[in-house]
């Protein structure tokens, strides 16, 4: 009985690492690190219109699981920037595309980016 | 410190406390070690675990998928033992060896050898639950062993052997379930989960992806679900072992595990736990229920025991 009840205590409270004792932690890391992104086009009057980036890149009618993984589940800021570049190319020159992004952390969502720069200006500078 | 030591130091435990603690301890040990009843519950668990083991491992352990040699022996041992366990031939021994096999798979193949998919909670449950099941006479019901025993009794003109025995293994399953519920609820007791964020992140990961859009407006629903799940798991830990509280918690527990099974990649976990819920119920009541279903109204002798 001690093994049943105190084994997890050793792992989960004391931070022990011996695999002999089973901790009851499930899905601890699932979803951690994923980005949720909201691409918006900023108009001249300052208003913003949300862009469904999947639809803008031609995957609007593609079933979820058949969409490219790099688009469906973004797990890095570089991945966000790559999609921003693709959107700028797809939507044409002169657009002001911004992104609001949150990153999944074990303690909750963390704001990662808050539309501070025009991604298309960044793209054209890079070229 | 003992009572006498306390008295010597000028301190006294209130009268009767140590006797009450001792009495509770004796009752608890009796609840576990002296539990005797029908073997039908443990037989159903035996058969169910056998099929769940097949569901989890059979595809992985097809012999043609492994190089010829020790791995072939490992694979064939799995199929041989689980078949004996399911049909109930040398059932208790087969179940015991299958339990050892399951724990070997979890500890050695999973952790020592490094095959990560075998280190999860569902594989641990398959091993440990099978081992606990072997601590009951799980072959005395619903088995080839039972059929052979009844046939022999008919030949000898004697009554068939009773489907009864010591059910310590079922008590250990109950304790293991309570420990699991408590510690998994403890693991969820932090802001990141209770705020709903972790549930939302898991939902985004599996269902909607990074283009979550409108789904991010339902944080309140995820928070409510997170708090409900955590409270339910704490309640299940303490309430399921007792008849009076079990009647309120059984359906919510089953619904929660059903939701996990359908919505998340939990492999055999939910199905295993639902099967093991049978261990909570008084084994003699389960026996009578099965008799009623079969239209057999023979009454079992009632023993003087408690079921928690």
Coordinates of C-alpha atoms in Angstrom, one line a residue:
Chain A
X1 CA 0.0 0.0 0.0
X2 CA 2.9 2.3 0.7
X3 CA 4.1 1.7 -2.8
X4 CA 0.7 2.5 -4.2
X5 CA 0.2 5.8 -2.4
X6 CA 3.7 7.0 -1.5
X7 CA 5.4 6.1 -4.8
X8 CA 3.6 9.0 -6.6
X9 CA 4.4 11.3 -3.6
X10 CA 8.1 10.6 -4.2
X11 CA 7.8 11.4 -7.9
X12 CA 5.3 14.3 -7.8
X13 CA 6.0 16.1 -4.5
X14 CA 9.6 15.3 -3.8
X15 CA 10.6 15.4 -7.5
X16 CA 12.1 11.9 -7.5
X17 CA 13.1 10.5 -10.9
X18 CA 13.2 6.7 -10.3
X19 CA 11.0 5.0 -12.8
X20 CA 10.2 2.3 -10.3
X21 CA 7.5 4.6 -8.9
X22 CA 4.7 5.6 -11.2
X23 CA 3.7 9.3 -11.2
X24 CA 0.1 9.9 -12.2
X25 CA 0.7 12.8 -14.6
X26 CA -1.0 12.6 -17.9
X27 CA -0.8 14.8 -21.0
X28 CA 1.7 17.0 -19.2
X29 CA 3.5 18.1 -22.3
X30 CA 0.7 17.8 -24.9
X31 CA 0.0 21.0 -26.6
X32 CA 2.9 22.8 -24.9
X33 CA 4.8 25.0 -27.3
X34 CA 2.0 25.3 -29.9
X35 CA 1.4 28.8 -31.3
X36 CA -2.1 30.2 -31.8
X37 CA -1.9 33.0 -34.4
X38 CA -4.3 35.7 -35.6
X39 CA -3.1 37.3 -38.8
X40 CA -4.7 40.7 -39.6
X41 CA -4.5 43.2 -42.4
X42 CA -4.1 46.7 -41.1
X43 CA -6.0 49.2 -43.3
X44 CA -5.0 52.9 -43.9
X45 CA -7.6 54.0 -41.3
X46 CA -6.0 51.8 -38.7
X47 CA -8.7 49.2 -38.6
X48 CA -7.8 45.6 -38.8
X49 CA -9.4 42.7 -40.7
X50 CA -8.8 39.2 -39.7
X51 CA -7.2 36.9 -42.3
X52 CA -8.0 33.2 -42.4
X53 CA -4.5 32.2 -43.4
X54 CA -5.5 28.7 -44.3
X55 CA -8.0 30.0 -46.8
X56 CA -5.7 32.7 -48.1
X57 CA -3.0 30.1 -48.8
X58 CA -5.4 27.8 -50.6
X59 CA -6.2 25.2 -47.9
X60 CA -9.6 26.5 -46.9
X61 CA -11.4 23.4 -48.2
X62 CA -8.7 20.9 -47.4
X63 CA -9.7 18.6 -44.5
X64 CA -7.7 19.5 -41.4
X65 CA -5.6 16.4 -41.3
X66 CA -4.5 16.8 -44.9
X67 CA -3.2 20.3 -44.4
X68 CA 0.6 20.7 -44.2
X69 CA 1.7 20.1 -40.6
X70 CA 3.8 23.3 -40.6
X71 CA 0.6 25.3 -41.3
X72 CA -1.8 23.4 -39.1
X73 CA 0.4 23.2 -36.0
X74 CA 2.9 26.0 -35.7
X75 CA 5.5 25.3 -33.0
X76 CA 8.0 28.1 -33.5
X77 CA 8.2 31.8 -34.1
X78 CA 10.2 31.0 -37.3
X79 CA 7.2 29.0 -38.5
X80 CA 4.9 32.0 -37.8
X81 CA 7.2 34.3 -39.9
X82 CA 7.3 31.8 -42.7
X83 CA 3.5 31.8 -42.9
X84 CA 3.6 35.6 -42.8
X85 CA 6.0 35.6 -45.8
X86 CA 3.7 33.3 -47.7
X87 CA 0.7 35.4 -46.9
X88 CA 2.5 38.6 -48.1
X89 CA 3.4 36.8 -51.4
X90 CA -0.2 35.4 -51.8
X91 CA -2.0 38.6 -51.1
X92 CA 0.2 40.8 -53.2
X93 CA 2.4 43.9 -52.7
X94 CA 1.7 46.8 -50.5
X95 CA -0.2 45.0 -47.8
X96 CA 0.3 45.6 -44.1
X97 CA 0.0 42.2 -42.4
X98 CA 0.3 42.0 -38.7
X99 CA 0.2 39.0 -36.4
X100 CA -1.1 38.5 -32.8
X101 CA 0.4 35.3 -31.4
X102 CA 0.2 33.3 -28.2
X103 CA 2.4 30.5 -27.2
X104 CA 1.2 27.5 -25.1
X105 CA 3.1 27.2 -21.8
X106 CA 2.5 24.8 -18.9
X107 CA 1.4 27.8 -16.8
X108 CA -1.0 29.1 -19.5
X109 CA -1.0 31.1 -22.7
X110 CA 1.8 33.6 -23.0
X111 CA 1.5 36.5 -25.4
X112 CA 4.3 36.2 -27.8
X113 CA 3.7 38.9 -30.4
X114 CA 1.2 41.7 -30.6
X115 CA 1.2 43.2 -34.1
X116 CA 4.2 45.4 -33.6
X117 CA 5.5 45.2 -37.1
X118 CA 4.4 44.9 -40.7
X119 CA 5.4 41.4 -41.7
X120 CA 5.3 42.3 -45.4
X121 CA 7.7 45.2 -44.8
X122 CA 10.0 42.7 -43.1
X123 CA 9.6 40.3 -46.0
X124 CA 10.5 42.9 -48.7
X125 CA 13.5 44.1 -46.6
X126 CA 14.7 40.5 -46.4
X127 CA 14.5 40.1 -50.1
Chain B
X1 CA 5.8 8.2 20.6
X2 CA 3.7 5.6 22.4
X3 CA 1.0 6.4 24.9
X4 CA 3.3 5.5 27.8
X5 CA 6.0 7.9 26.5
X6 CA 3.5 10.7 26.2
X7 CA 2.4 10.1 29.8
X8 CA 6.0 10.0 31.0
X9 CA 6.5 13.4 29.3
X10 CA 3.5 14.8 31.1
X11 CA 1.4 14.7 27.9
X12 CA -1.5 12.4 27.3
X13 CA -3.3 11.4 24.2
X14 CA -7.0 11.8 24.7
X15 CA -8.6 8.7 26.1
X16 CA -9.4 6.0 23.6
X17 CA -7.6 7.7 20.6
X18 CA -4.9 5.1 20.3
X19 CA -7.5 2.4 20.7
X20 CA -9.5 4.0 17.9
X21 CA -6.5 4.3 15.6
X22 CA -5.6 0.7 16.4
X23 CA -9.2 -0.3 15.8
X24 CA -9.4 1.5 12.4
X25 CA -6.1 -0.1 11.4
X26 CA -7.4 -3.5 12.3
X27 CA -10.6 -2.9 10.4
X28 CA -8.7 -1.6 7.4
X29 CA -6.4 -4.7 7.3
X30 CA -9.5 -6.8 7.7
X31 CA -11.2 -5.0 4.8
X32 CA -8.2 -5.8 2.6
X33 CA -6.8 -9.1 3.8
X34 CA -10.1 -10.9 4.9
X35 CA -12.2 -10.0 1.9
X36 CA -13.8 -13.1 0.8
X37 CA -16.5 -13.4 -1.8
X38 CA -17.6 -14.6 -5.3
X39 CA -14.9 -15.0 -7.9
X40 CA -17.1 -13.8 -10.8
X41 CA -16.0 -10.2 -10.6
X42 CA -12.3 -11.2 -10.7
X43 CA -13.0 -13.6 -13.6
X44 CA -14.7 -10.9 -15.6
X45 CA -11.8 -8.6 -14.9
X46 CA -9.4 -11.4 -15.9
X47 CA -11.1 -11.9 -19.3
X48 CA -11.5 -8.2 -19.9
X49 CA -7.8 -7.5 -19.1
X50 CA -6.8 -10.3 -21.5
X51 CA -8.7 -8.7 -24.4
X52 CA -7.3 -5.3 -23.5
X53 CA -3.8 -6.6 -23.5
X54 CA -4.5 -8.0 -27.0
X55 CA -5.9 -4.6 -28.0
X56 CA -2.7 -2.8 -26.8
X57 CA 0.1 -5.2 -27.6
X58 CA -1.0 -7.8 -30.1
X59 CA -0.3 -5.8 -33.2
X60 CA 3.1 -4.8 -31.9
X61 CA 4.0 -8.3 -31.0
X62 CA 3.2 -10.2 -34.1
X63 CA 6.2 -12.5 -34.5
X64 CA 6.8 -11.6 -38.2
X65 CA 7.5 -8.0 -37.1
X66 CA 10.6 -9.0 -35.0
X67 CA 13.9 -10.7 -35.8
X68 CA 13.9 -14.4 -35.1
X69 CA 15.3 -15.1 -31.6
X70 CA 14.6 -13.9 -28.1
X71 CA 12.0 -11.4 -29.4
X72 CA 10.1 -14.3 -31.0
X73 CA 10.0 -16.0 -27.6
X74 CA 8.8 -12.7 -26.1
X75 CA 6.0 -12.4 -28.7
X76 CA 4.9 -16.0 -28.5
X77 CA 5.0 -15.9 -24.7
X78 CA 2.6 -12.9 -24.8
X79 CA 0.1 -14.7 -27.0
X80 CA 0.3 -18.0 -25.2
X81 CA -0.2 -16.5 -21.7
X82 CA -3.0 -14.1 -22.7
X83 CA -4.8 -16.9 -24.5
X84 CA -4.6 -19.1 -21.4
X85 CA -5.7 -16.1 -19.3
X86 CA -8.8 -15.4 -21.5
X87 CA -10.0 -19.0 -21.8
X88 CA -9.2 -19.6 -18.2
X89 CA -6.9 -22.7 -18.4
X90 CA -4.5 -22.8 -15.5
X91 CA -6.1 -19.4 -15.2
X92 CA -4.5 -18.0 -12.0
X93 CA -1.0 -19.0 -13.0
X94 CA -1.5 -17.7 -16.5
X95 CA -2.8 -14.4 -15.1
X96 CA 0.1 -14.1 -12.6
X97 CA 2.7 -14.7 -15.4
X98 CA 0.9 -12.3 -17.7
X99 CA 1.0 -9.7 -14.9
X100 CA 4.7 -10.2 -14.6
X101 CA 5.0 -10.0 -18.4
X102 CA 3.1 -6.7 -18.4
X103 CA 5.2 -5.3 -15.7
X104 CA 8.4 -6.5 -17.5
X105 CA 7.2 -4.8 -20.6
X106 CA 6.5 -1.6 -18.7
X107 CA 9.7 -1.5 -16.7
X108 CA 12.3 -3.3 -18.8
X109 CA 11.2 -2.9 -22.4
X110 CA 9.7 0.6 -21.7
X111 CA 12.1 2.2 -19.2
X112 CA 15.4 0.2 -19.3
X113 CA 15.4 -0.7 -23.0
X114 CA 13.9 2.7 -23.9
X115 CA 10.8 1.9 -25.9
X116 CA 8.9 5.0 -24.8
X117 CA 5.3 4.0 -25.9
X118 CA 5.4 1.3 -23.3
X119 CA 6.1 3.7 -20.4
X120 CA 2.7 5.3 -20.3
X121 CA 0.0 5.1 -17.7
X122 CA -2.2 2.7 -19.7
X123 CA 0.6 0.1 -20.1
X124 CA 1.3 0.4 -16.4
X125 CA -2.3 -0.3 -15.6
X126 CA -2.4 -3.3 -17.8
X127 CA 0.6 -4.9 -16.0
X128 CA -0.3 -3.9 -12.5
X129 CA -4.1 -4.7 -12.8
X130 CA -3.3 -8.1 -14.2
X131 CA -0.9 -8.8 -11.4
X132 CA -3.5 -7.8 -8.8
X133 CA -6.1 -9.9 -10.5
X134 CA -3.8 -12.9 -10.0
X135 CA -4.0 -12.3 -6.2
X136 CA -7.6 -13.6 -6.4
X137 CA -8.8 -17.1 -7.4
X138 CA -9.8 -15.6 -10.8
X139 CA -9.9 -19.0 -12.5
X140 CA -12.8 -20.3 -10.3
X141 CA -15.4 -18.7 -12.5
X142 CA -16.0 -18.3 -16.2
X143 CA -13.1 -20.5 -17.2
X144 CA -12.0 -23.8 -18.6
X145 CA -10.7 -24.6 -15.1
X146 CA -14.2 -24.1 -13.8
X147 CA -15.7 -26.3 -16.5
X148 CA -13.2 -29.0 -15.7
X149 CA -13.9 -28.7 -11.9
X150 CA -17.7 -28.9 -12.4
X151 CA -17.3 -31.9 -14.8
X152 CA -15.2 -33.7 -12.2
X153 CA -17.7 -32.9 -9.5
X154 CA -20.5 -34.4 -11.6
X155 CA -18.5 -37.6 -12.2
X156 CA -17.7 -37.9 -8.5
X157 CA -21.3 -37.1 -7.5
X158 CA -20.2 -34.2 -5.4
X159 CA -21.4 -30.6 -5.4
X160 CA -19.4 -28.3 -7.7
X161 CA -16.7 -26.3 -5.9
X162 CA -17.9 -22.9 -4.7
X163 CA -17.0 -19.8 -6.8
X164 CA -15.5 -18.1 -3.7
X165 CA -12.2 -17.1 -2.4
X166 CA -10.0 -14.4 -0.9
X167 CA -10.3 -11.3 -3.0
X168 CA -7.3 -9.2 -1.8
X169 CA -6.4 -8.4 -5.4
X170 CA -9.7 -6.6 -5.9
X171 CA -9.0 -4.4 -2.8
X172 CA -5.5 -3.6 -4.2
X173 CA -7.2 -2.5 -7.5
X174 CA -9.5 -0.2 -5.5
X175 CA -6.6 1.3 -3.6
X176 CA -4.6 1.7 -6.8
X177 CA -7.6 3.5 -8.5
X178 CA -7.9 5.8 -5.5
X179 CA -4.2 6.6 -5.5
X180 CA -4.4 7.3 -9.3
X181 CA -7.4 9.6 -8.9
X182 CA -5.9 11.5 -6.0
X183 CA -2.5 12.0 -7.6
X184 CA -3.7 12.9 -11.0
X185 CA -6.0 15.5 -9.4
X186 CA -3.1 16.8 -7.5
X187 CA -1.1 17.1 -10.7
X188 CA -3.9 19.3 -12.1
X189 CA -4.1 21.5 -9.1
X190 CA -2.3 24.5 -10.4
X191 CA -3.3 27.7 -12.2
X192 CA -2.2 26.6 -15.6
X193 CA -4.7 23.8 -15.6
X194 CA -7.5 25.2 -13.4
X195 CA -7.6 28.4 -15.6
X196 CA -8.6 26.1 -18.5
X197 CA -5.5 27.0 -20.4
X198 CA -4.0 23.5 -20.5
X199 CA -7.2 22.0 -21.6
X200 CA -7.5 24.6 -24.3
X201 CA -4.0 23.9 -25.4
X202 CA -4.7 20.2 -25.7
X203 CA -7.8 21.0 -27.6
X204 CA -5.9 23.3 -30.0
X205 CA -3.2 20.7 -30.4
X206 CA -5.6 17.9 -31.4
X207 CA -8.6 19.6 -32.9
X208 CA -8.3 23.1 -34.3
X209 CA -4.6 23.8 -34.8
X210 CA -2.8 27.1 -34.7
X211 CA -5.6 28.8 -36.7
X212 CA -7.8 28.5 -33.7
X213 CA -9.7 31.8 -34.3
X214 CA -13.1 31.7 -32.7
X215 CA -12.3 28.8 -30.5
X216 CA -10.1 31.0 -28.4
X217 CA -13.3 32.8 -27.1
X218 CA -14.4 29.9 -25.0
X219 CA -11.8 30.1 -22.3
X220 CA -14.6 30.2 -19.7
X221 CA -15.9 26.8 -20.9
X222 CA -12.4 25.2 -20.7
X223 CA -11.9 26.7 -17.2
X224 CA -15.2 25.3 -16.0
X225 CA -14.4 21.9 -17.5
X226 CA -10.9 21.9 -15.9
X227 CA -12.3 22.7 -12.4
X228 CA -15.0 20.1 -12.8
X229 CA -12.6 17.4 -13.9
X230 CA -10.2 18.2 -11.0
X231 CA -12.9 18.2 -8.4
X232 CA -14.4 15.0 -9.8
X233 CA -11.1 13.2 -9.6
X234 CA -10.6 14.2 -6.0
X235 CA -14.1 13.1 -5.3
X236 CA -13.6 9.8 -7.1
X237 CA -10.4 9.1 -5.1
X238 CA -12.3 9.3 -1.7
X239 CA -15.9 8.5 -2.7
X240 CA -15.9 5.6 -5.0
X241 CA -14.7 3.0 -2.4
X242 CA -17.8 3.7 -0.3
X243 CA -21.3 2.5 -1.2
X244 CA -23.1 5.6 -0.1
X245 CA -21.0 8.0 -2.2
X246 CA -20.4 5.7 -5.1
X247 CA -24.0 5.9 -6.2
X248 CA -23.4 9.6 -6.9
X249 CA -20.0 9.3 -8.5
X250 CA -20.3 6.2 -10.6
X251 CA -22.0 7.8 -13.6
X252 CA -19.9 11.0 -13.6
X253 CA -16.8 8.8 -13.4
X254 CA -17.9 6.6 -16.3
X255 CA -18.9 9.7 -18.4
X256 CA -15.5 11.3 -17.7
X257 CA -13.6 8.3 -18.9
X258 CA -15.9 7.9 -21.9
X259 CA -15.1 11.5 -22.9
X260 CA -11.4 10.9 -22.5
X261 CA -11.7 7.7 -24.6
X262 CA -13.5 9.4 -27.4
X263 CA -11.7 12.8 -27.4
X264 CA -8.1 12.0 -26.6
X265 CA -5.5 9.4 -27.6
X266 CA -5.6 7.4 -24.3
X267 CA -5.2 4.0 -25.9
X268 CA -6.6 1.3 -23.5
X269 CA -6.5 3.5 -20.4
X270 CA -10.2 4.5 -20.2
X271 CA -11.5 1.0 -21.1
X272 CA -9.2 -0.5 -18.5
X273 CA -10.4 1.8 -15.8
X274 CA -14.1 1.3 -16.6
X275 CA -13.5 -2.5 -16.4
X276 CA -11.7 -2.2 -13.1
X277 CA -14.7 -0.3 -11.6
X278 CA -16.1 -3.7 -11.1
X279 CA -13.7 -4.1 -8.2
X280 CA -15.6 -1.5 -6.3
X281 CA -18.8 -3.5 -6.1
X282 CA -19.4 -6.2 -3.5
X283 CA -18.4 -9.4 -5.3
X284 CA -21.4 -11.3 -3.9
X285 CA -23.8 -8.7 -5.1
X286 CA -22.2 -9.0 -8.6
X287 CA -22.7 -12.8 -8.4
X288 CA -26.4 -12.4 -7.5
X289 CA -26.9 -9.8 -10.3
X290 CA -25.5 -12.2 -12.8
X291 CA -27.7 -15.0 -11.4
X292 CA -30.7 -12.7 -11.8
X293 CA -29.8 -11.9 -15.4
X294 CA -29.6 -15.6 -16.1
X295 CA -33.0 -16.2 -14.3
X296 CA -31.3 -18.2 -11.6
X297 CA -32.7 -17.2 -8.2
X298 CA -30.5 -19.3 -6.0
X299 CA -29.4 -17.2 -3.0
X300 CA -25.8 -17.0 -1.9
X301 CA -24.9 -17.5 1.8
X302 CA -24.3 -14.0 3.2
X303 CA -21.0 -13.5 4.9
X304 CA -20.4 -11.1 7.7
X305 CA -18.1 -8.6 5.9
X306 CA -18.1 -5.0 4.9
X307 CA -17.4 -3.5 1.5
X308 CA -16.0 -0.3 2.7

